[in-house]
Amino acid sequence: MSEKKTGVLGGFKAFLMRGNVIDLAIAVVIGAAFTNIVNSVVKGVINPVVGAFGTKDLDHYAACLKGPCSRNGATGEVTKGVYIQWGAVLSATLTFLITAAVVYFLMLLPMKRWQDRQAAKAPAENKPSEPTEIELLAQIRDTLIEQRRGPGTDSVPSPR
């Protein structure tokens, strides 16, 4: 029983120590910190721009689906009717788009360019050359001839 626990725990330790798990943990921490930045940009820049056309807070944009609709003035909770809170969806969509754009343009694109440069610097000699079509056909021919000869004979049997 102790061997299984050691094996399972050893496997778990190996899993945790793999590079991609550590990279994932770092990405989660950075992503959590980055979320605060994006939320601040949306609330501090995007919402006021949208607020120039209406209310400052996108969360207050709503449509009454089934009326009559009314809200509590102090808390903003719906007391009567059915509201669709499309402002909150719009705010979340803007946050997602900004996050995706920053990740793509500031992380993915530079990393891809760096990898392309590294691949161009690597010597092309390391890659084995692929056989040509003629070479492949010659190998197939030679294999078929060896199969027809049989073991220990040098002559090729006549075709039927």
mmCIF file of C-alpha atoms in Angstrom:
data_model
loop_
_atom_site.group_PDB
_atom_site.id
_atom_site.type_symbol
_atom_site.label_atom_id
_atom_site.label_comp_id
_atom_site.label_asym_id
_atom_site.label_seq_id
_atom_site.Cartn_x
_atom_site.Cartn_y
_atom_site.Cartn_z
ATOM 1 C CA MET A 1 0.000 0.000 0.000
ATOM 2 C CA SER A 2 2.860 2.401 0.804
ATOM 3 C CA GLU A 3 4.358 1.769 -2.661
ATOM 4 C CA LYS A 4 1.130 2.926 -4.291
ATOM 5 C CA LYS A 5 1.015 6.082 -2.191
ATOM 6 C CA THR A 6 4.639 6.823 -2.980
ATOM 7 C CA GLY A 7 3.962 6.111 -6.647
ATOM 8 C CA VAL A 8 0.887 8.326 -6.711
ATOM 9 C CA LEU A 9 2.553 11.081 -4.714
ATOM 10 C CA GLY A 10 5.696 10.768 -6.831
ATOM 11 C CA GLY A 11 3.581 11.019 -9.961
ATOM 12 C CA PHE A 12 1.770 14.031 -8.545
ATOM 13 C CA LYS A 13 5.085 15.688 -7.705
ATOM 14 C CA ALA A 14 6.370 15.006 -11.229
ATOM 15 C CA PHE A 15 3.170 16.487 -12.631
ATOM 16 C CA LEU A 16 3.548 19.635 -10.529
ATOM 17 C CA MET A 17 7.194 20.062 -11.436
ATOM 18 C CA ARG A 18 6.612 19.886 -15.174
ATOM 19 C CA GLY A 19 7.269 23.202 -16.852
ATOM 20 C CA ASN A 20 3.785 23.762 -18.235
ATOM 21 C CA VAL A 21 2.130 23.432 -14.805
ATOM 22 C CA ILE A 22 4.479 26.027 -13.344
ATOM 23 C CA ASP A 23 3.888 28.252 -16.378
ATOM 24 C CA LEU A 24 0.141 27.879 -15.854
ATOM 25 C CA ALA A 25 0.437 28.889 -12.200
ATOM 26 C CA ILE A 26 2.447 31.968 -13.163
ATOM 27 C CA ALA A 27 -0.112 32.818 -15.837
ATOM 28 C CA VAL A 28 -2.963 32.608 -13.320
ATOM 29 C CA VAL A 29 -1.187 34.967 -10.902
ATOM 30 C CA ILE A 30 -0.316 37.438 -13.646
ATOM 31 C CA GLY A 31 -3.830 37.146 -15.078
ATOM 32 C CA ALA A 32 -5.392 37.958 -11.713
ATOM 33 C CA ALA A 33 -3.223 41.060 -11.378
ATOM 34 C CA PHE A 34 -3.874 42.009 -14.986
ATOM 35 C CA THR A 35 -7.641 41.740 -14.478
ATOM 36 C CA ASN A 36 -7.489 44.612 -11.989
ATOM 37 C CA ILE A 37 -5.721 46.793 -14.556
ATOM 38 C CA VAL A 38 -8.266 46.024 -17.259
ATOM 39 C CA ASN A 39 -11.191 46.605 -14.908
ATOM 40 C CA SER A 40 -9.707 49.964 -13.939
ATOM 41 C CA VAL A 41 -9.336 50.944 -17.608
ATOM 42 C CA VAL A 42 -12.947 49.981 -18.321
ATOM 43 C CA LYS A 43 -14.306 51.784 -15.259
ATOM 44 C CA GLY A 44 -11.998 54.804 -15.495
ATOM 45 C CA VAL A 45 -11.833 55.369 -19.266
ATOM 46 C CA ILE A 46 -14.432 53.388 -21.195
ATOM 47 C CA ASN A 47 -17.383 53.931 -18.858
ATOM 48 C CA PRO A 48 -16.947 57.742 -18.757
ATOM 49 C CA VAL A 49 -16.765 57.838 -22.577
ATOM 50 C CA VAL A 50 -19.959 55.805 -22.778
ATOM 51 C CA GLY A 51 -21.311 57.935 -19.945
ATOM 52 C CA ALA A 52 -21.034 60.994 -22.167
ATOM 53 C CA PHE A 53 -24.008 59.540 -24.035
ATOM 54 C CA GLY A 54 -25.962 58.430 -20.953
ATOM 55 C CA THR A 55 -25.240 57.299 -17.412
ATOM 56 C CA LYS A 56 -21.645 56.919 -16.248
ATOM 57 C CA ASP A 57 -22.051 53.353 -15.012
ATOM 58 C CA LEU A 58 -22.761 50.773 -17.703
ATOM 59 C CA ASP A 59 -24.397 48.519 -15.127
ATOM 60 C CA HIS A 60 -27.374 50.901 -15.022
ATOM 61 C CA TYR A 61 -28.231 50.310 -18.675
ATOM 62 C CA ALA A 62 -31.219 47.966 -18.727
ATOM 63 C CA ALA A 63 -34.381 47.289 -20.647
ATOM 64 C CA CYS A 64 -37.752 46.334 -19.222
ATOM 65 C CA LEU A 65 -38.781 42.971 -20.647
ATOM 66 C CA LYS A 66 -42.059 42.562 -18.785
ATOM 67 C CA GLY A 67 -43.622 45.642 -17.287
ATOM 68 C CA PRO A 68 -44.504 47.679 -15.523
ATOM 69 C CA CYS A 69 -40.934 47.887 -14.209
ATOM 70 C CA SER A 70 -39.716 49.719 -11.139
ATOM 71 C CA ARG A 71 -36.550 49.799 -9.034
ATOM 72 C CA ASN A 72 -35.755 50.684 -5.473
ATOM 73 C CA GLY A 73 -34.138 54.112 -5.655
ATOM 74 C CA ALA A 74 -31.664 53.522 -2.832
ATOM 75 C CA THR A 75 -30.348 50.067 -3.711
ATOM 76 C CA GLY A 76 -31.160 49.894 -7.419
ATOM 77 C CA GLU A 77 -32.768 46.466 -7.018
ATOM 78 C CA VAL A 78 -35.672 45.506 -9.240
ATOM 79 C CA THR A 79 -38.875 45.577 -7.223
ATOM 80 C CA LYS A 80 -41.382 45.010 -10.021
ATOM 81 C CA GLY A 81 -41.127 43.663 -13.560
ATOM 82 C CA VAL A 82 -38.360 41.883 -15.446
ATOM 83 C CA TYR A 83 -35.231 43.782 -16.467
ATOM 84 C CA ILE A 84 -32.578 42.739 -18.962
ATOM 85 C CA GLN A 85 -29.268 44.077 -17.661
ATOM 86 C CA TRP A 86 -27.579 44.577 -21.047
ATOM 87 C CA GLY A 87 -25.220 47.233 -19.652
ATOM 88 C CA ALA A 88 -23.479 44.673 -17.441
ATOM 89 C CA VAL A 89 -23.078 42.379 -20.454
ATOM 90 C CA LEU A 90 -21.663 45.262 -22.501
ATOM 91 C CA SER A 91 -19.197 46.104 -19.721
ATOM 92 C CA ALA A 92 -18.061 42.476 -19.412
ATOM 93 C CA THR A 93 -17.700 42.230 -23.206
ATOM 94 C CA LEU A 94 -15.550 45.369 -23.312
ATOM 95 C CA THR A 95 -13.402 44.021 -20.481
ATOM 96 C CA PHE A 96 -12.937 40.741 -22.356
ATOM 97 C CA LEU A 97 -12.056 42.455 -25.649
ATOM 98 C CA ILE A 98 -9.532 44.752 -23.985
ATOM 99 C CA THR A 99 -7.980 41.809 -22.131
ATOM 100 C CA ALA A 100 -7.801 39.704 -25.306
ATOM 101 C CA ALA A 101 -6.257 42.576 -27.294
ATOM 102 C CA VAL A 102 -3.603 43.276 -24.664
ATOM 103 C CA VAL A 103 -2.731 39.592 -24.304
ATOM 104 C CA TYR A 104 -2.467 39.207 -28.073
ATOM 105 C CA PHE A 105 -0.540 42.384 -28.874
ATOM 106 C CA LEU A 106 1.696 42.547 -25.790
ATOM 107 C CA MET A 107 2.287 38.847 -25.106
ATOM 108 C CA LEU A 108 1.429 36.468 -27.958
ATOM 109 C CA LEU A 109 2.629 38.511 -30.936
ATOM 110 C CA PRO A 110 6.051 39.392 -29.456
ATOM 111 C CA MET A 111 6.522 35.785 -28.307
ATOM 112 C CA LYS A 112 5.695 34.464 -31.790
ATOM 113 C CA ARG A 113 8.120 36.907 -33.397
ATOM 114 C CA TRP A 114 10.841 35.892 -30.946
ATOM 115 C CA GLN A 115 10.216 32.196 -31.663
ATOM 116 C CA ASP A 116 10.353 32.869 -35.417
ATOM 117 C CA ARG A 117 13.706 34.655 -35.001
ATOM 118 C CA GLN A 118 15.053 31.782 -32.898
ATOM 119 C CA ALA A 119 13.906 29.259 -35.501
ATOM 120 C CA ALA A 120 15.594 31.275 -38.278
ATOM 121 C CA LYS A 121 18.876 31.356 -36.310
ATOM 122 C CA ALA A 122 18.850 27.576 -35.787
ATOM 123 C CA PRO A 123 20.989 25.750 -38.321
ATOM 124 C CA ALA A 124 19.061 24.031 -41.070
ATOM 125 C CA GLU A 125 21.529 21.108 -41.009
ATOM 126 C CA ASN A 126 19.844 19.560 -37.965
ATOM 127 C CA LYS A 127 16.785 18.663 -39.984
ATOM 128 C CA PRO A 128 17.054 15.361 -41.837
ATOM 129 C CA SER A 129 16.370 15.726 -45.521
ATOM 130 C CA GLU A 130 13.170 14.119 -46.664
ATOM 131 C CA PRO A 131 13.540 11.462 -49.367
ATOM 132 C CA THR A 132 12.339 12.377 -52.808
ATOM 133 C CA GLU A 133 9.528 10.567 -54.537
ATOM 134 C CA ILE A 134 11.986 8.721 -56.783
ATOM 135 C CA GLU A 135 14.006 7.527 -53.776
ATOM 136 C CA LEU A 136 10.838 6.277 -52.045
ATOM 137 C CA LEU A 137 9.771 4.371 -55.162
ATOM 138 C CA ALA A 138 13.245 2.827 -55.452
ATOM 139 C CA GLN A 139 13.074 1.694 -51.808
ATOM 140 C CA ILE A 140 9.637 0.138 -52.387
ATOM 141 C CA ARG A 141 10.944 -1.627 -55.513
ATOM 142 C CA ASP A 142 13.955 -3.002 -53.666
ATOM 143 C CA THR A 143 11.785 -4.226 -50.775
ATOM 144 C CA LEU A 144 9.407 -5.989 -53.150
ATOM 145 C CA ILE A 145 12.314 -7.664 -54.976
ATOM 146 C CA GLU A 146 13.733 -8.905 -51.664
ATOM 147 C CA GLN A 147 10.348 -10.316 -50.693
ATOM 148 C CA ARG A 148 10.000 -12.215 -53.985
ATOM 149 C CA ARG A 149 13.513 -13.710 -53.827
ATOM 150 C CA GLY A 150 12.981 -15.579 -50.640
ATOM 151 C CA PRO A 151 15.622 -16.376 -48.023
ATOM 152 C CA GLY A 152 19.126 -17.194 -49.247
ATOM 153 C CA THR A 153 18.572 -16.781 -53.009
ATOM 154 C CA ASP A 154 20.027 -14.187 -55.315
ATOM 155 C CA SER A 155 17.904 -14.770 -58.377
ATOM 156 C CA VAL A 156 14.573 -13.127 -59.002
ATOM 157 C CA PRO A 157 11.773 -15.525 -59.911
ATOM 158 C CA SER A 158 10.175 -14.925 -63.263
ATOM 159 C CA PRO A 159 6.845 -13.057 -63.239
ATOM 160 C CA ARG A 160 3.724 -15.216 -63.622
#
